[in-house]
Amino acid sequence: MSAFSGLFDQRIAFAEIPIGDQSVTIFEEEAAAVSNAVLRRKQEYAAGRTCAHRALAALGGSPAPLLAGPDRVPIWPTGYVGSITHDDRSAAAAAGRVTDGIRSIGIDLEPAEPLPADLHEMICRSEELAWLRRFPANECGLLARVIFGAKESAFKCQYPLTRRMLEFHEVAVSLDVERGTFSASYLCDEIGAICGPVVRGRFGITRASVACAIVLDVAPLA
């Protein structure tokens, strides 16, 4: 079962495949973009692009190369938004139509392994560290991994709208472990003005992976 199971509503199309899967199909232009990369990078790229093509096709999108801009972020077809991610095992992509009220998507896939303790302070804010200390050591590291994935999702969700890179401490995450949900607060006023100060997402954990996803809806008219 995918760690992403149950994280999306029916407006979102999603695909996931193992890295190295023989069913990958990418366009010549996409292959050319990673022609000088090592084999592993080519496999990650091909798996991610294949997932993106499948998600777009499920929404009625026409087959076309999904190339990246100068910032290496995929340029989604007009009328669509999406996000691509991978961990050591699998690649995944989620896509939605703007006409369905989807403004942006951010997803992240991580191994279901504790985040190394020496990274906690780099990733987490003081209030997040205090929250993590409430849990036994065997749970703390995995929840820190979820916080990392939630922040990565928040970064990826806002970037197409703001074109601004964020530091880990510029986003504050709060997890609801029982419900499998989280909130991510943008602590930069310029980001909050564009995306809203708080975005909400969902996370899932399997034996192999941790998945986080944010779907940012178009704000309703006042």
Short mmCIF file of C-alpha atoms in Angstrom, two decimals:
data_model
loop_
_atom_site.label_atom_id
_atom_site.label_comp_id
_atom_site.label_asym_id
_atom_site.label_seq_id
_atom_site.Cartn_x
_atom_site.Cartn_y
_atom_site.Cartn_z
CA MET A 1 0.00 0.00 0.00
CA SER A 2 1.24 3.48 -0.85
CA ALA A 3 1.94 5.90 1.99
CA PHE A 4 -0.06 8.42 -0.08
CA SER A 5 -3.26 6.34 0.13
CA GLY A 6 -6.11 8.48 1.42
CA LEU A 7 -4.19 11.77 1.30
CA PHE A 8 -6.03 13.25 -1.71
CA ASP A 9 -9.61 14.02 -2.65
CA GLN A 10 -11.15 12.98 -5.97
CA ARG A 11 -9.94 16.12 -7.77
CA ILE A 12 -6.32 14.99 -7.58
CA ALA A 13 -4.78 12.41 -9.91
CA PHE A 14 -1.86 10.47 -8.48
CA ALA A 15 0.67 7.88 -9.66
CA GLU A 16 3.55 6.07 -7.98
CA ILE A 17 6.07 3.53 -9.34
CA PRO A 18 9.33 1.98 -8.13
CA ILE A 19 12.54 3.66 -9.25
CA GLY A 20 14.04 1.52 -11.99
CA ASP A 21 10.60 0.28 -13.09
CA GLN A 22 10.76 -1.01 -16.67
CA SER A 23 7.41 0.57 -17.58
CA VAL A 24 8.78 4.12 -17.62
CA THR A 25 8.10 6.17 -20.75
CA ILE A 26 9.52 9.66 -21.23
CA PHE A 27 9.91 11.99 -24.19
CA GLU A 28 13.17 12.52 -26.04
CA GLU A 29 13.34 16.09 -24.78
CA GLU A 30 13.06 14.85 -21.19
CA ALA A 31 15.74 12.21 -21.70
CA ALA A 32 18.01 14.87 -23.17
CA ALA A 33 17.63 16.97 -20.02
CA VAL A 34 19.41 14.29 -17.97
CA SER A 35 21.62 12.81 -20.67
CA ASN A 36 24.80 13.65 -18.72
CA ALA A 37 23.49 12.47 -15.35
CA VAL A 38 24.50 9.27 -13.58
CA LEU A 39 22.28 6.21 -14.04
CA ARG A 40 20.56 6.57 -10.67
CA ARG A 41 19.55 10.17 -11.41
CA LYS A 42 18.24 9.12 -14.83
CA GLN A 43 16.13 6.41 -13.20
CA GLU A 44 14.71 8.83 -10.59
CA TYR A 45 13.93 11.40 -13.25
CA ALA A 46 12.30 8.88 -15.61
CA ALA A 47 10.16 7.43 -12.82
CA GLY A 48 9.04 10.87 -11.66
CA ARG A 49 8.20 12.08 -15.16
CA THR A 50 6.34 8.86 -15.93
CA CYS A 51 4.21 9.36 -12.82
CA ALA A 52 3.52 12.96 -13.81
CA HIS A 53 2.47 11.92 -17.32
CA ARG A 54 0.12 9.29 -15.91
CA ALA A 55 -1.44 11.75 -13.47
CA LEU A 56 -1.96 14.34 -16.21
CA ALA A 57 -3.42 11.75 -18.56
CA ALA A 58 -5.92 10.72 -15.88
CA LEU A 59 -7.10 14.34 -15.83
CA GLY A 60 -7.46 14.49 -19.61
CA GLY A 61 -4.16 16.20 -20.33
CA SER A 62 -2.51 15.80 -23.73
CA PRO A 63 0.81 13.91 -23.91
CA ALA A 64 3.72 16.38 -23.92
CA PRO A 65 7.21 16.71 -22.44
CA LEU A 66 7.29 18.01 -18.89
CA LEU A 67 10.47 20.06 -18.86
CA ALA A 68 11.98 22.19 -16.12
CA GLY A 69 12.67 25.89 -15.97
CA PRO A 70 16.01 27.51 -15.06
CA ASP A 71 15.26 26.79 -11.39
CA ARG A 72 14.89 23.06 -12.21
CA VAL A 73 11.20 23.10 -11.22
CA PRO A 74 8.83 21.32 -13.66
CA ILE A 75 6.76 23.58 -15.90
CA TRP A 76 3.28 22.07 -15.76
CA PRO A 77 0.94 22.46 -18.75
CA THR A 78 -1.34 25.49 -18.76
CA GLY A 79 -4.38 24.79 -16.65
CA TYR A 80 -2.69 22.14 -14.49
CA VAL A 81 -0.62 22.15 -11.32
CA GLY A 82 1.34 19.34 -9.78
CA SER A 83 4.24 18.06 -7.73
CA ILE A 84 6.81 15.28 -8.13
CA THR A 85 8.80 13.52 -5.43
CA HIS A 86 10.89 10.43 -4.77
CA ASP A 87 12.73 8.61 -2.03
CA ASP A 88 15.26 5.79 -2.41
CA ARG A 89 12.58 3.29 -3.46
CA SER A 90 9.80 5.03 -5.36
CA ALA A 91 8.79 8.11 -7.30
CA ALA A 92 5.37 9.73 -7.21
CA ALA A 93 3.47 12.61 -8.73
CA ALA A 94 0.17 14.35 -8.05
CA ALA A 95 -1.66 16.72 -10.39
CA GLY A 96 -4.84 18.76 -10.44
CA ARG A 97 -6.77 21.09 -12.73
CA VAL A 98 -6.96 24.80 -12.02
CA THR A 99 -10.62 24.69 -13.09
CA ASP A 100 -11.25 22.30 -10.18
CA GLY A 101 -10.11 24.98 -7.76
CA ILE A 102 -6.57 23.68 -7.26
CA ARG A 103 -4.01 26.45 -6.91
CA SER A 104 -0.89 24.47 -6.03
CA ILE A 105 0.25 21.05 -4.80
CA GLY A 106 3.24 20.03 -2.72
CA ILE A 107 4.13 16.40 -2.00
CA ASP A 108 7.09 14.71 -0.37
CA LEU A 109 8.15 11.08 0.03
CA GLU A 110 10.68 10.00 2.65
CA PRO A 111 11.97 6.68 3.98
CA ALA A 112 10.15 5.54 7.11
CA GLU A 113 13.29 5.90 9.16
CA PRO A 114 14.04 8.17 12.13
CA LEU A 115 15.49 11.51 11.20
CA PRO A 116 19.06 11.50 12.57
CA ALA A 117 19.19 13.30 15.92
CA ASP A 118 21.95 15.64 14.77
CA LEU A 119 19.54 17.07 12.16
CA HIS A 120 16.68 17.83 14.54
CA GLU A 121 17.81 21.31 15.49
CA MET A 122 18.57 22.20 11.86
CA ILE A 123 15.10 21.13 10.70
CA CYS A 124 12.91 21.93 13.71
CA ARG A 125 12.03 25.13 15.50
CA SER A 126 12.24 25.28 19.29
CA GLU A 127 8.51 24.65 19.77
CA GLU A 128 8.67 21.66 17.43
CA LEU A 129 11.62 20.24 19.38
CA ALA A 130 9.71 20.70 22.64
CA TRP A 131 6.73 18.83 21.14
CA LEU A 132 8.94 15.98 19.94
CA ARG A 133 10.42 15.54 23.42
CA ARG A 134 6.97 14.45 24.64
CA PHE A 135 7.35 11.17 22.75
CA PRO A 136 9.50 8.09 23.44
CA ALA A 137 12.82 8.03 21.62
CA ASN A 138 11.65 5.34 19.18
CA GLU A 139 8.73 7.57 18.07
CA CYS A 140 10.49 10.92 18.24
CA GLY A 141 12.82 10.30 15.31
CA LEU A 142 10.05 9.14 12.98
CA LEU A 143 7.84 12.10 13.88
CA ALA A 144 10.80 14.39 13.21
CA ARG A 145 10.94 12.76 9.76
CA VAL A 146 7.26 13.64 9.29
CA ILE A 147 7.96 17.26 10.25
CA PHE A 148 10.75 17.32 7.67
CA GLY A 149 8.42 15.95 5.00
CA ALA A 150 5.67 18.39 5.94
CA LYS A 151 8.07 21.31 5.57
CA GLU A 152 9.30 20.00 2.22
CA SER A 153 5.68 19.81 1.05
CA ALA A 154 5.06 23.36 2.26
CA PHE A 155 8.16 24.59 0.43
CA LYS A 156 7.12 22.91 -2.81
CA CYS A 157 3.53 24.12 -2.52
CA GLN A 158 4.43 27.79 -2.21
CA TYR A 159 7.35 27.98 -4.62
CA PRO A 160 5.42 28.08 -7.93
CA LEU A 161 3.42 31.00 -6.54
CA THR A 162 6.22 32.99 -4.89
CA ARG A 163 9.49 31.80 -6.50
CA ARG A 164 11.07 32.15 -3.07
CA MET A 165 13.34 29.60 -1.41
CA LEU A 166 12.62 29.11 2.28
CA GLU A 167 14.71 27.98 5.22
CA PHE A 168 13.41 25.26 7.53
CA HIS A 169 12.88 27.67 10.42
CA GLU A 170 10.70 29.90 8.24
CA VAL A 171 7.90 27.33 8.39
CA ALA A 172 6.33 26.10 11.63
CA VAL A 173 4.66 22.68 11.53
CA SER A 174 2.09 21.24 13.91
CA LEU A 175 1.18 17.54 13.60
CA ASP A 176 -2.07 15.84 14.61
CA VAL A 177 -0.78 12.31 14.93
CA GLU A 178 -4.16 10.69 15.54
CA ARG A 179 -5.78 12.23 12.45
CA GLY A 180 -2.73 12.10 10.20
CA THR A 181 -2.96 15.81 9.44
CA PHE A 182 -0.68 18.80 9.85
CA SER A 183 -0.65 22.56 9.54
CA ALA A 184 2.28 24.53 8.19
CA SER A 185 2.56 28.21 9.04
CA TYR A 186 4.57 30.49 6.77
CA LEU A 187 6.44 32.89 9.02
CA CYS A 188 7.32 35.30 6.19
CA ASP A 189 4.67 37.94 5.61
CA GLU A 190 5.33 37.99 1.87
CA ILE A 191 4.61 34.25 1.60
CA GLY A 192 1.55 34.46 3.82
CA ALA A 193 0.13 37.28 1.72
CA ILE A 194 0.24 35.06 -1.38
CA CYS A 195 -0.47 31.57 -0.04
CA GLY A 196 -2.23 32.37 3.21
CA PRO A 197 -0.43 32.28 6.55
CA VAL A 198 -1.35 28.64 7.21
CA VAL A 199 -1.71 25.68 4.84
CA ARG A 200 -3.03 22.28 5.86
CA GLY A 201 -1.94 18.86 4.74
CA ARG A 202 -2.08 15.15 5.41
CA PHE A 203 0.56 12.53 6.05
CA GLY A 204 0.73 8.76 5.86
CA ILE A 205 3.22 6.23 7.21
CA THR A 206 3.85 2.69 5.98
CA ARG A 207 6.63 0.27 6.85
CA ALA A 208 8.71 1.67 4.00
CA SER A 209 7.75 5.31 3.52
CA VAL A 210 6.49 8.57 4.98
CA ALA A 211 4.33 10.66 2.63
CA CYS A 212 3.16 14.25 3.09
CA ALA A 213 0.82 16.20 0.84
CA ILE A 214 -0.63 19.70 0.66
CA VAL A 215 -3.33 20.75 -1.79
CA LEU A 216 -3.78 24.51 -1.83
CA ASP A 217 -7.21 25.54 -3.00
CA VAL A 218 -8.08 28.77 -4.73
CA ALA A 219 -9.26 31.17 -2.03
CA PRO A 220 -13.03 31.76 -2.13
CA LEU A 221 -14.20 35.19 -3.19
CA ALA A 222 -15.01 37.49 -0.28
#
